[in-house]
């Protein structure tokens, strides 16, 4: 038996008829940029998130960078981001000319540690930018409190957290703005690149829309120097279909995560920690292991695909050598990068595949202990 990390083809095939109908509707409509499909998806996703507004953009990186620009963040400003996680969050800060200030995560939740943020604030700090990493909601209340106290904005990177809940309320409008990616492998994934920003702030929403449309909201009148980053109507139609299935598909992920947590409780692995206020979207199921490479090799041998999210923290990337943060300067992020391993999880995994993963982990761990 082979267990793929994620079966995107099966996701398409389950909805093939619905998706085909939606795509055909767009292709026959004559609207190939903008139009009713965009407005329809934006309204549906805003309602799903409990946000006043949703603005579709080209991808998740643009959602982050346009939200920062809309918040007037630029050269000389600082943005607080977690020192672990995906490079896009940090790149978005660089794209607006601001400086990313890397703050260590809580080693158990993998999310920005609110207790370490205050010490990193300076008069130049403009935004706190937590990621809901792996679909686990970040601890937002203390971050919101800090933002309020210091007059900062809170922008959330929710690219991995479609449908996750923080203290019972869905991620999507706790902070000033929330950035989403609909990259194909995300919980709500398009069939190509796509992204969005949700917010309760009508001014921010309008600025993001203008910035993503050449800095114009009246044709050929350009108020600011914008970019071209618009949600594609074909992708909007696909996303409208997939949004209807998101809760059910997230439910299937939660069942698998629950099974892993029970079956692997005595495996010797460090399993995901879920605070009692969190309802994760289970985008990834990330374990920590002392001998990560050996575990991964054992899984590969058993036909189980696993991935590392992420093997090199942003400050150790060549792209960020100018931050001059040598090895050892952010030890929590560096240690996580050496220990994390993502097991297969997705709405199209069979019970047999889940059992195969559990069996392969047990074999690999016993071999190490022997
Ligand atoms: C996927 C992802 C992004 C970037 O999204 P794209 O649509 O690929 O640009 C940003 N942040 C996080 C945490 C992500 O997982």
mmCIF file of C-alpha atoms and ligand atoms in Angstrom:
data_model
loop_
_atom_site.group_PDB
_atom_site.id
_atom_site.type_symbol
_atom_site.label_atom_id
_atom_site.label_comp_id
_atom_site.label_asym_id
_atom_site.label_seq_id
_atom_site.Cartn_x
_atom_site.Cartn_y
_atom_site.Cartn_z
ATOM 1 C CA UNK A 1 0.000 0.000 0.000
ATOM 2 C CA UNK A 2 1.226 3.494 -0.782
ATOM 3 C CA UNK A 3 -0.141 6.505 1.042
ATOM 4 C CA UNK A 4 0.277 9.819 -0.784
ATOM 5 C CA UNK A 5 0.739 12.907 1.357
ATOM 6 C CA UNK A 6 -2.400 14.466 -0.116
ATOM 7 C CA UNK A 7 -4.620 13.253 -2.969
ATOM 8 C CA UNK A 8 -5.683 16.360 -4.913
ATOM 9 C CA UNK A 9 -6.940 14.331 -7.842
ATOM 10 C CA UNK A 10 -9.439 12.500 -5.610
ATOM 11 C CA UNK A 11 -10.669 15.878 -4.329
ATOM 12 C CA UNK A 12 -11.345 16.978 -7.893
ATOM 13 C CA UNK A 13 -12.982 13.712 -8.898
ATOM 14 C CA UNK A 14 -15.426 13.808 -5.964
ATOM 15 C CA UNK A 15 -16.751 17.177 -7.189
ATOM 16 C CA UNK A 16 -16.096 16.734 -10.895
ATOM 17 C CA UNK A 17 -19.703 17.250 -12.020
ATOM 18 C CA UNK A 18 -20.309 20.335 -9.832
ATOM 19 C CA UNK A 19 -16.960 21.882 -10.750
ATOM 20 C CA UNK A 20 -17.449 21.170 -14.434
ATOM 21 C CA UNK A 21 -20.833 22.872 -14.394
ATOM 22 C CA UNK A 22 -19.442 25.907 -12.553
ATOM 23 C CA UNK A 23 -16.475 26.270 -14.895
ATOM 24 C CA UNK A 24 -18.670 25.911 -17.937
ATOM 25 C CA UNK A 25 -20.952 28.653 -16.598
ATOM 26 C CA UNK A 26 -17.992 31.057 -16.407
ATOM 27 C CA UNK A 27 -16.586 30.095 -19.780
ATOM 28 C CA UNK A 28 -19.987 30.598 -21.429
ATOM 29 C CA UNK A 29 -20.663 33.897 -19.622
ATOM 30 C CA UNK A 30 -18.039 36.009 -21.367
ATOM 31 C CA UNK A 31 -16.759 37.399 -18.006
ATOM 32 C CA UNK A 32 -13.094 36.394 -17.855
ATOM 33 C CA UNK A 33 -11.842 39.026 -15.400
ATOM 34 C CA UNK A 34 -14.041 40.358 -12.598
ATOM 35 C CA UNK A 35 -17.783 39.932 -12.745
ATOM 36 C CA UNK A 36 -20.518 38.147 -10.839
ATOM 37 C CA UNK A 37 -18.569 34.981 -9.958
ATOM 38 C CA UNK A 38 -16.071 37.063 -7.986
ATOM 39 C CA UNK A 39 -18.770 38.979 -6.140
ATOM 40 C CA UNK A 40 -20.631 35.728 -5.446
ATOM 41 C CA UNK A 41 -17.626 33.960 -3.961
ATOM 42 C CA UNK A 42 -16.541 37.033 -1.978
ATOM 43 C CA UNK A 43 -19.990 37.307 -0.389
ATOM 44 C CA UNK A 44 -20.122 33.587 0.400
ATOM 45 C CA UNK A 45 -16.627 33.497 1.903
ATOM 46 C CA UNK A 46 -17.161 36.682 3.948
ATOM 47 C CA UNK A 47 -20.357 35.157 5.351
ATOM 48 C CA UNK A 48 -18.553 31.879 6.098
ATOM 49 C CA UNK A 49 -15.810 33.747 7.993
ATOM 50 C CA UNK A 50 -18.195 36.089 9.759
ATOM 51 C CA UNK A 51 -16.420 39.057 8.163
ATOM 52 C CA UNK A 52 -17.997 42.198 6.751
ATOM 53 C CA UNK A 53 -15.923 42.135 3.562
ATOM 54 C CA UNK A 54 -13.915 39.787 1.370
ATOM 55 C CA UNK A 55 -11.630 40.937 -1.442
ATOM 56 C CA UNK A 56 -10.380 38.311 -3.876
ATOM 57 C CA UNK A 57 -6.744 38.604 -4.994
ATOM 58 C CA UNK A 58 -4.334 36.574 -7.094
ATOM 59 C CA UNK A 59 -2.702 34.457 -4.361
ATOM 60 C CA UNK A 60 -1.927 34.283 -0.650
ATOM 61 C CA UNK A 61 1.335 36.200 -0.841
ATOM 62 C CA UNK A 62 -0.495 39.107 -2.489
ATOM 63 C CA UNK A 63 -3.254 38.904 0.141
ATOM 64 C CA UNK A 64 -0.585 39.490 2.795
ATOM 65 C CA UNK A 65 1.391 42.148 0.954
ATOM 66 C CA UNK A 66 -1.639 44.118 -0.247
ATOM 67 C CA UNK A 67 -3.111 44.069 3.267
ATOM 68 C CA UNK A 68 0.180 45.457 4.620
ATOM 69 C CA UNK A 69 0.228 48.154 1.931
ATOM 70 C CA UNK A 70 -3.378 49.027 2.713
ATOM 71 C CA UNK A 71 -2.293 49.479 6.341
ATOM 72 C CA UNK A 72 0.325 51.971 5.089
ATOM 73 C CA UNK A 73 3.216 49.781 6.158
ATOM 74 C CA UNK A 74 6.411 50.588 4.287
ATOM 75 C CA UNK A 75 10.064 51.453 4.479
ATOM 76 C CA UNK A 76 11.302 52.042 8.041
ATOM 77 C CA UNK A 77 8.405 50.133 9.600
ATOM 78 C CA UNK A 78 8.655 46.862 11.502
ATOM 79 C CA UNK A 79 6.279 43.916 11.468
ATOM 80 C CA UNK A 80 6.262 41.162 14.092
ATOM 81 C CA UNK A 81 6.197 37.659 12.551
ATOM 82 C CA UNK A 82 6.869 34.189 13.957
ATOM 83 C CA UNK A 83 10.418 32.888 13.454
ATOM 84 C CA UNK A 84 9.165 29.504 12.212
ATOM 85 C CA UNK A 85 6.718 28.861 9.398
ATOM 86 C CA UNK A 86 6.483 29.494 5.696
ATOM 87 C CA UNK A 87 8.636 32.075 3.962
ATOM 88 C CA UNK A 88 5.648 33.859 2.342
ATOM 89 C CA UNK A 89 4.679 35.613 5.578
ATOM 90 C CA UNK A 90 8.146 37.123 5.893
ATOM 91 C CA UNK A 91 8.434 37.885 2.164
ATOM 92 C CA UNK A 92 5.199 39.894 2.263
ATOM 93 C CA UNK A 93 6.783 42.184 4.851
ATOM 94 C CA UNK A 94 9.881 42.607 2.667
ATOM 95 C CA UNK A 95 7.711 43.289 -0.394
ATOM 96 C CA UNK A 96 6.348 46.496 1.161
ATOM 97 C CA UNK A 97 9.865 47.575 2.161
ATOM 98 C CA UNK A 98 9.349 46.964 5.891
ATOM 99 C CA UNK A 99 11.544 44.929 8.234
ATOM 100 C CA UNK A 100 10.380 41.542 9.546
ATOM 101 C CA UNK A 101 11.036 41.197 13.273
ATOM 102 C CA UNK A 102 11.180 37.484 13.999
ATOM 103 C CA UNK A 103 9.717 36.411 17.336
ATOM 104 C CA UNK A 104 9.964 32.831 18.567
ATOM 105 C CA UNK A 105 6.903 30.567 18.615
ATOM 106 C CA UNK A 106 5.572 28.541 21.522
ATOM 107 C CA UNK A 107 7.304 25.187 20.954
ATOM 108 C CA UNK A 108 4.109 23.276 21.743
ATOM 109 C CA UNK A 109 1.614 25.149 19.554
ATOM 110 C CA UNK A 110 4.131 26.204 16.843
ATOM 111 C CA UNK A 111 2.402 29.599 16.859
ATOM 112 C CA UNK A 112 3.743 33.062 17.715
ATOM 113 C CA UNK A 113 4.287 33.207 21.482
ATOM 114 C CA UNK A 114 2.317 36.251 22.730
ATOM 115 C CA UNK A 115 4.512 36.360 25.854
ATOM 116 C CA UNK A 116 7.549 37.237 23.739
ATOM 117 C CA UNK A 117 5.962 39.904 21.533
ATOM 118 C CA UNK A 118 5.984 42.915 23.852
ATOM 119 C CA UNK A 119 9.776 42.805 24.269
ATOM 120 C CA UNK A 120 10.160 42.930 20.478
ATOM 121 C CA UNK A 121 8.057 46.088 19.986
ATOM 122 C CA UNK A 122 9.819 49.331 19.055
ATOM 123 C CA UNK A 123 8.511 52.779 18.067
ATOM 124 C CA UNK A 124 8.747 51.530 14.470
ATOM 125 C CA UNK A 125 6.458 48.503 14.962
ATOM 126 C CA UNK A 126 3.275 48.879 12.896
ATOM 127 C CA UNK A 127 1.737 45.427 12.662
ATOM 128 C CA UNK A 128 1.628 42.111 14.510
ATOM 129 C CA UNK A 129 1.314 39.329 11.932
ATOM 130 C CA UNK A 130 0.614 35.894 13.448
ATOM 131 C CA UNK A 131 0.118 32.791 11.293
ATOM 132 C CA UNK A 132 -2.426 30.116 12.178
ATOM 133 C CA UNK A 133 0.199 27.512 11.409
ATOM 134 C CA UNK A 134 -0.841 24.009 10.338
ATOM 135 C CA UNK A 135 -4.488 25.093 10.815
ATOM 136 C CA UNK A 136 -4.079 25.636 14.574
ATOM 137 C CA UNK A 137 -5.437 29.048 15.567
ATOM 138 C CA UNK A 138 -2.870 31.390 17.099
ATOM 139 C CA UNK A 139 -3.630 32.799 20.550
ATOM 140 C CA UNK A 140 -5.283 35.991 19.299
ATOM 141 C CA UNK A 141 -6.667 37.641 22.447
ATOM 142 C CA UNK A 142 -3.317 38.592 24.021
ATOM 143 C CA UNK A 143 -2.078 39.766 20.599
ATOM 144 C CA UNK A 144 -5.212 41.882 20.096
ATOM 145 C CA UNK A 145 -4.718 43.327 23.557
ATOM 146 C CA UNK A 146 -1.102 44.283 22.748
ATOM 147 C CA UNK A 147 -2.173 45.762 19.403
ATOM 148 C CA UNK A 148 -4.818 47.877 21.113
ATOM 149 C CA UNK A 149 -2.468 49.006 23.873
ATOM 150 C CA UNK A 150 0.321 50.049 21.482
ATOM 151 C CA UNK A 151 -1.839 51.342 18.601
ATOM 152 C CA UNK A 152 -0.770 48.578 16.207
ATOM 153 C CA UNK A 153 -2.656 46.666 13.541
ATOM 154 C CA UNK A 154 -3.217 42.925 13.693
ATOM 155 C CA UNK A 155 -3.015 41.051 10.377
ATOM 156 C CA UNK A 156 -3.544 37.272 10.421
ATOM 157 C CA UNK A 157 -2.003 34.811 7.980
ATOM 158 C CA UNK A 158 -4.844 32.288 7.698
ATOM 159 C CA UNK A 159 -3.524 30.512 4.589
ATOM 160 C CA UNK A 160 -3.652 27.182 6.455
ATOM 161 C CA UNK A 161 -6.715 27.789 8.621
ATOM 162 C CA UNK A 162 -9.932 27.804 6.544
ATOM 163 C CA UNK A 163 -12.692 26.927 8.991
ATOM 164 C CA UNK A 164 -10.530 26.921 12.147
ATOM 165 C CA UNK A 165 -12.121 28.426 15.252
ATOM 166 C CA UNK A 166 -10.581 30.514 18.027
ATOM 167 C CA UNK A 167 -12.668 30.424 21.230
ATOM 168 C CA UNK A 168 -15.651 29.190 19.250
ATOM 169 C CA UNK A 169 -15.559 31.864 16.555
ATOM 170 C CA UNK A 170 -14.238 31.190 13.065
ATOM 171 C CA UNK A 171 -10.980 32.770 12.017
ATOM 172 C CA UNK A 172 -11.654 35.587 9.555
ATOM 173 C CA UNK A 173 -12.315 38.863 11.381
ATOM 174 C CA UNK A 174 -10.634 38.855 14.797
ATOM 175 C CA UNK A 175 -7.800 41.092 13.637
ATOM 176 C CA UNK A 176 -7.922 44.167 11.375
ATOM 177 C CA UNK A 177 -7.491 41.950 8.316
ATOM 178 C CA UNK A 178 -7.036 38.257 7.552
ATOM 179 C CA UNK A 179 -5.064 36.955 4.553
ATOM 180 C CA UNK A 180 -6.055 33.720 2.815
ATOM 181 C CA UNK A 181 -4.464 31.517 0.198
ATOM 182 C CA UNK A 182 -6.470 29.131 -1.942
ATOM 183 C CA UNK A 183 -3.390 27.362 -3.300
ATOM 184 C CA UNK A 184 -4.561 23.902 -4.477
ATOM 185 C CA UNK A 185 -3.299 21.991 -1.416
ATOM 186 C CA UNK A 186 -4.939 24.272 1.173
ATOM 187 C CA UNK A 187 -8.113 23.149 2.977
ATOM 188 C CA UNK A 188 -10.069 25.383 0.608
ATOM 189 C CA UNK A 189 -8.034 25.012 -2.557
ATOM 190 C CA UNK A 190 -8.601 26.327 -6.079
ATOM 191 C CA UNK A 191 -7.393 24.615 -9.260
ATOM 192 C CA UNK A 192 -4.613 27.167 -9.602
ATOM 193 C CA UNK A 193 -3.441 30.246 -7.700
ATOM 194 C CA UNK A 194 -5.979 32.303 -5.753
ATOM 195 C CA UNK A 195 -6.228 34.301 -2.535
ATOM 196 C CA UNK A 196 -8.357 36.758 -0.565
ATOM 197 C CA UNK A 197 -8.426 39.170 2.347
ATOM 198 C CA UNK A 198 -11.318 39.274 4.799
ATOM 199 C CA UNK A 199 -11.914 42.247 7.092
ATOM 200 C CA UNK A 200 -14.619 44.126 8.955
ATOM 201 C CA UNK A 201 -13.006 47.426 7.946
ATOM 202 C CA UNK A 202 -14.617 48.868 4.789
ATOM 203 C CA UNK A 203 -11.746 51.314 4.281
ATOM 204 C CA UNK A 204 -9.120 48.567 4.287
ATOM 205 C CA UNK A 205 -11.274 46.429 1.982
ATOM 206 C CA UNK A 206 -11.618 49.241 -0.555
ATOM 207 C CA UNK A 207 -7.879 50.026 -0.433
ATOM 208 C CA UNK A 208 -6.942 46.388 -1.008
ATOM 209 C CA UNK A 209 -9.346 46.152 -3.921
ATOM 210 C CA UNK A 210 -7.919 49.312 -5.454
ATOM 211 C CA UNK A 211 -4.276 48.258 -4.903
ATOM 212 C CA UNK A 212 -4.911 44.893 -6.567
ATOM 213 C CA UNK A 213 -6.505 46.540 -9.562
ATOM 214 C CA UNK A 214 -3.683 48.843 -10.738
ATOM 215 C CA UNK A 215 -4.456 51.339 -7.997
ATOM 216 C CA UNK A 216 -7.691 52.217 -9.725
ATOM 217 C CA UNK A 217 -11.344 51.875 -8.906
ATOM 218 C CA UNK A 218 -12.507 53.980 -11.794
ATOM 219 C CA UNK A 219 -11.216 52.778 -15.139
ATOM 220 C CA UNK A 220 -8.084 54.643 -16.316
ATOM 221 C CA UNK A 221 -7.982 56.772 -13.163
ATOM 222 C CA UNK A 222 -5.052 55.674 -10.983
ATOM 223 C CA UNK A 223 -4.994 57.004 -7.436
ATOM 224 C CA UNK A 224 -2.016 54.962 -6.268
ATOM 225 C CA UNK A 225 0.632 52.750 -7.853
ATOM 226 C CA UNK A 226 -1.086 49.412 -7.589
ATOM 227 C CA UNK A 227 -0.444 45.985 -9.015
ATOM 228 C CA UNK A 228 -2.474 43.457 -10.983
ATOM 229 C CA UNK A 229 -3.609 40.843 -8.474
ATOM 230 C CA UNK A 230 -7.208 39.783 -9.028
ATOM 231 C CA UNK A 231 -9.072 36.612 -8.224
ATOM 232 C CA UNK A 232 -9.739 34.714 -11.463
ATOM 233 C CA UNK A 233 -13.480 34.145 -12.096
ATOM 234 C CA UNK A 234 -12.932 30.496 -13.056
ATOM 235 C CA UNK A 235 -11.194 29.948 -9.712
ATOM 236 C CA UNK A 236 -13.935 31.908 -7.922
ATOM 237 C CA UNK A 237 -16.540 29.542 -9.398
ATOM 238 C CA UNK A 238 -14.493 26.496 -8.339
ATOM 239 C CA UNK A 239 -14.052 27.936 -4.849
ATOM 240 C CA UNK A 240 -17.785 28.620 -4.537
ATOM 241 C CA UNK A 241 -18.408 24.917 -5.153
ATOM 242 C CA UNK A 242 -15.639 23.785 -2.797
ATOM 243 C CA UNK A 243 -16.701 26.168 0.000
ATOM 244 C CA UNK A 244 -19.991 24.233 0.211
ATOM 245 C CA UNK A 245 -17.970 21.110 1.064
ATOM 246 C CA UNK A 246 -15.383 22.708 3.346
ATOM 247 C CA UNK A 247 -17.010 21.850 6.672
ATOM 248 C CA UNK A 248 -17.555 18.245 5.675
ATOM 249 C CA UNK A 249 -14.011 17.885 4.362
ATOM 250 C CA UNK A 250 -12.577 19.554 7.483
ATOM 251 C CA UNK A 251 -14.683 17.098 9.501
ATOM 252 C CA UNK A 252 -12.988 14.188 7.733
ATOM 253 C CA UNK A 253 -9.601 15.725 8.559
ATOM 254 C CA UNK A 254 -10.616 16.047 12.218
ATOM 255 C CA UNK A 255 -11.603 12.366 12.344
ATOM 256 C CA UNK A 256 -8.164 11.362 11.012
ATOM 257 C CA UNK A 257 -6.415 13.717 13.433
ATOM 258 C CA UNK A 258 -8.437 12.252 16.313
ATOM 259 C CA UNK A 259 -7.487 8.746 15.235
ATOM 260 C CA UNK A 260 -3.783 9.643 14.990
ATOM 261 C CA UNK A 261 -3.873 11.298 18.420
ATOM 262 C CA UNK A 262 -5.307 8.158 20.021
ATOM 263 C CA UNK A 263 -3.343 5.577 18.052
ATOM 264 C CA UNK A 264 -0.002 7.405 18.356
ATOM 265 C CA UNK A 265 -0.383 8.499 21.994
ATOM 266 C CA UNK A 266 2.166 5.951 23.200
ATOM 267 C CA UNK A 267 4.387 6.015 20.093
ATOM 268 C CA UNK A 268 7.084 8.195 21.638
ATOM 269 C CA UNK A 269 6.370 11.020 19.185
ATOM 270 C CA UNK A 270 5.420 14.481 20.354
ATOM 271 C CA UNK A 271 1.895 14.960 18.985
ATOM 272 C CA UNK A 272 0.164 18.248 18.104
ATOM 273 C CA UNK A 273 -0.872 20.189 21.198
ATOM 274 C CA UNK A 274 -4.381 21.626 20.991
ATOM 275 C CA UNK A 275 -5.265 24.331 23.556
ATOM 276 C CA UNK A 276 -8.799 23.933 24.921
ATOM 277 C CA UNK A 277 -9.933 27.117 23.124
ATOM 278 C CA UNK A 278 -8.806 25.855 19.711
ATOM 279 C CA UNK A 279 -10.753 24.079 16.966
ATOM 280 C CA UNK A 280 -8.020 23.439 14.402
ATOM 281 C CA UNK A 281 -8.682 23.058 10.679
ATOM 282 C CA UNK A 282 -6.085 20.230 10.632
ATOM 283 C CA UNK A 283 -4.408 21.487 7.489
ATOM 284 C CA UNK A 284 -1.349 19.491 8.543
ATOM 285 C CA UNK A 285 -0.741 16.886 11.227
ATOM 286 C CA UNK A 286 2.729 17.727 12.475
ATOM 287 C CA UNK A 287 4.598 15.535 14.937
ATOM 288 C CA UNK A 288 7.976 16.132 16.524
ATOM 289 C CA UNK A 289 10.603 13.383 16.642
ATOM 290 C CA UNK A 290 14.142 13.247 18.021
ATOM 291 C CA UNK A 291 15.302 11.253 14.992
ATOM 292 C CA UNK A 292 13.162 12.855 12.317
ATOM 293 C CA UNK A 293 15.264 11.636 9.363
ATOM 294 C CA UNK A 294 15.149 8.011 10.535
ATOM 295 C CA UNK A 295 11.400 8.210 11.063
ATOM 296 C CA UNK A 296 10.888 9.693 7.622
ATOM 297 C CA UNK A 297 13.115 7.026 6.040
ATOM 298 C CA UNK A 298 11.072 4.305 7.787
ATOM 299 C CA UNK A 299 7.828 5.801 6.510
ATOM 300 C CA UNK A 300 9.157 6.094 2.972
ATOM 301 C CA UNK A 301 10.224 2.446 3.087
ATOM 302 C CA UNK A 302 6.664 1.518 4.103
ATOM 303 C CA UNK A 303 5.235 3.546 1.188
ATOM 304 C CA UNK A 304 4.016 6.428 3.356
ATOM 305 C CA UNK A 305 4.789 9.886 2.028
ATOM 306 C CA UNK A 306 5.651 12.553 4.622
ATOM 307 C CA UNK A 307 6.905 16.140 4.349
ATOM 308 C CA UNK A 308 8.781 18.623 6.503
ATOM 309 C CA UNK A 309 7.051 21.956 7.163
ATOM 310 C CA UNK A 310 9.561 23.570 7.166
ATOM 311 C CA UNK A 311 13.158 22.347 7.038
ATOM 312 C CA UNK A 312 14.891 25.775 7.067
ATOM 313 C CA UNK A 313 13.540 28.675 9.142
ATOM 314 C CA UNK A 314 13.319 32.022 7.307
ATOM 315 C CA UNK A 315 16.317 33.591 9.104
ATOM 316 C CA UNK A 316 18.553 30.692 7.967
ATOM 317 C CA UNK A 317 17.544 31.086 4.303
ATOM 318 C CA UNK A 318 20.065 32.615 1.946
ATOM 319 C CA UNK A 319 17.332 35.069 0.917
ATOM 320 C CA UNK A 320 17.506 36.535 4.436
ATOM 321 C CA UNK A 321 21.235 36.451 5.069
ATOM 322 C CA UNK A 322 21.126 40.252 5.407
ATOM 323 C CA UNK A 323 19.146 39.849 8.642
ATOM 324 C CA UNK A 324 22.497 38.600 10.018
ATOM 325 C CA UNK A 325 20.879 36.090 12.363
ATOM 326 C CA UNK A 326 23.404 33.252 12.711
ATOM 327 C CA UNK A 327 22.614 29.654 13.630
ATOM 328 C CA UNK A 328 21.546 29.523 17.265
ATOM 329 C CA UNK A 329 20.013 33.008 17.312
ATOM 330 C CA UNK A 330 16.407 31.731 17.179
ATOM 331 C CA UNK A 331 16.734 28.343 18.902
ATOM 332 C CA UNK A 332 13.034 27.460 19.158
ATOM 333 C CA UNK A 333 12.486 27.845 15.405
ATOM 334 C CA UNK A 334 15.759 26.063 14.633
ATOM 335 C CA UNK A 335 14.931 23.135 16.906
ATOM 336 C CA UNK A 336 11.429 22.807 15.415
ATOM 337 C CA UNK A 337 12.905 22.805 11.900
ATOM 338 C CA UNK A 338 14.987 19.765 12.880
ATOM 339 C CA UNK A 339 12.189 17.883 14.621
ATOM 340 C CA UNK A 340 8.932 18.415 12.707
ATOM 341 C CA UNK A 341 7.407 15.881 10.341
ATOM 342 C CA UNK A 342 3.988 16.106 8.687
ATOM 343 C CA UNK A 343 2.035 12.866 8.368
ATOM 344 C CA UNK A 344 -0.490 12.408 5.548
ATOM 345 C CA UNK A 345 -3.882 13.949 6.291
ATOM 346 C CA UNK A 346 -6.672 14.918 3.935
ATOM 347 C CA UNK A 347 -10.357 14.471 3.187
ATOM 348 C CA UNK A 348 -9.706 11.623 0.763
ATOM 349 C CA UNK A 349 -7.632 9.310 2.930
ATOM 350 C CA UNK A 350 -9.211 5.924 3.544
ATOM 351 C CA UNK A 351 -9.349 4.265 6.965
ATOM 352 C CA UNK A 352 -6.964 1.622 5.594
ATOM 353 C CA UNK A 353 -4.465 4.329 4.638
ATOM 354 C CA UNK A 354 -4.729 5.925 8.081
ATOM 355 C CA UNK A 355 -4.057 2.511 9.664
ATOM 356 C CA UNK A 356 -1.104 2.023 7.315
ATOM 357 C CA UNK A 357 0.408 5.313 8.528
ATOM 358 C CA UNK A 358 -0.084 4.345 12.175
ATOM 359 C CA UNK A 359 1.499 0.933 11.527
ATOM 360 C CA UNK A 360 4.448 2.437 9.665
ATOM 361 C CA UNK A 361 5.079 4.956 12.469
ATOM 362 C CA UNK A 362 4.953 2.184 15.092
ATOM 363 C CA UNK A 363 7.412 0.018 13.139
ATOM 364 C CA UNK A 364 9.809 2.905 12.576
ATOM 365 C CA UNK A 365 9.699 3.955 16.243
ATOM 366 C CA UNK A 366 10.184 0.386 17.531
ATOM 367 C CA UNK A 367 13.141 -0.124 15.220
ATOM 368 C CA UNK A 368 14.744 2.960 16.757
ATOM 369 C CA UNK A 369 14.064 1.791 20.310
ATOM 370 C CA UNK A 370 15.512 -1.677 19.609
HETATM 371 C C1 LIG B 1 0.383 28.905 1.273
HETATM 372 C C2 LIG B 1 0.788 29.930 2.235
HETATM 373 C C3 LIG B 1 1.011 31.267 1.879
HETATM 374 C C4 LIG B 1 1.103 31.743 0.463
HETATM 375 O O1 LIG B 1 0.056 31.435 -0.346
HETATM 376 P P1 LIG B 1 0.209 31.437 -1.933
HETATM 377 O O2 LIG B 1 -1.199 31.385 -2.398
HETATM 378 O O3 LIG B 1 1.009 30.237 -2.307
HETATM 379 O O4 LIG B 1 0.882 32.706 -2.323
HETATM 380 C C5 LIG B 1 1.265 32.178 2.877
HETATM 381 N N1 LIG B 1 1.341 31.813 4.163
HETATM 382 C C6 LIG B 1 1.170 30.540 4.545
HETATM 383 C C7 LIG B 1 1.249 30.203 5.995
HETATM 384 C C8 LIG B 1 0.902 29.556 3.604
HETATM 385 O O5 LIG B 1 0.748 28.286 4.005
#
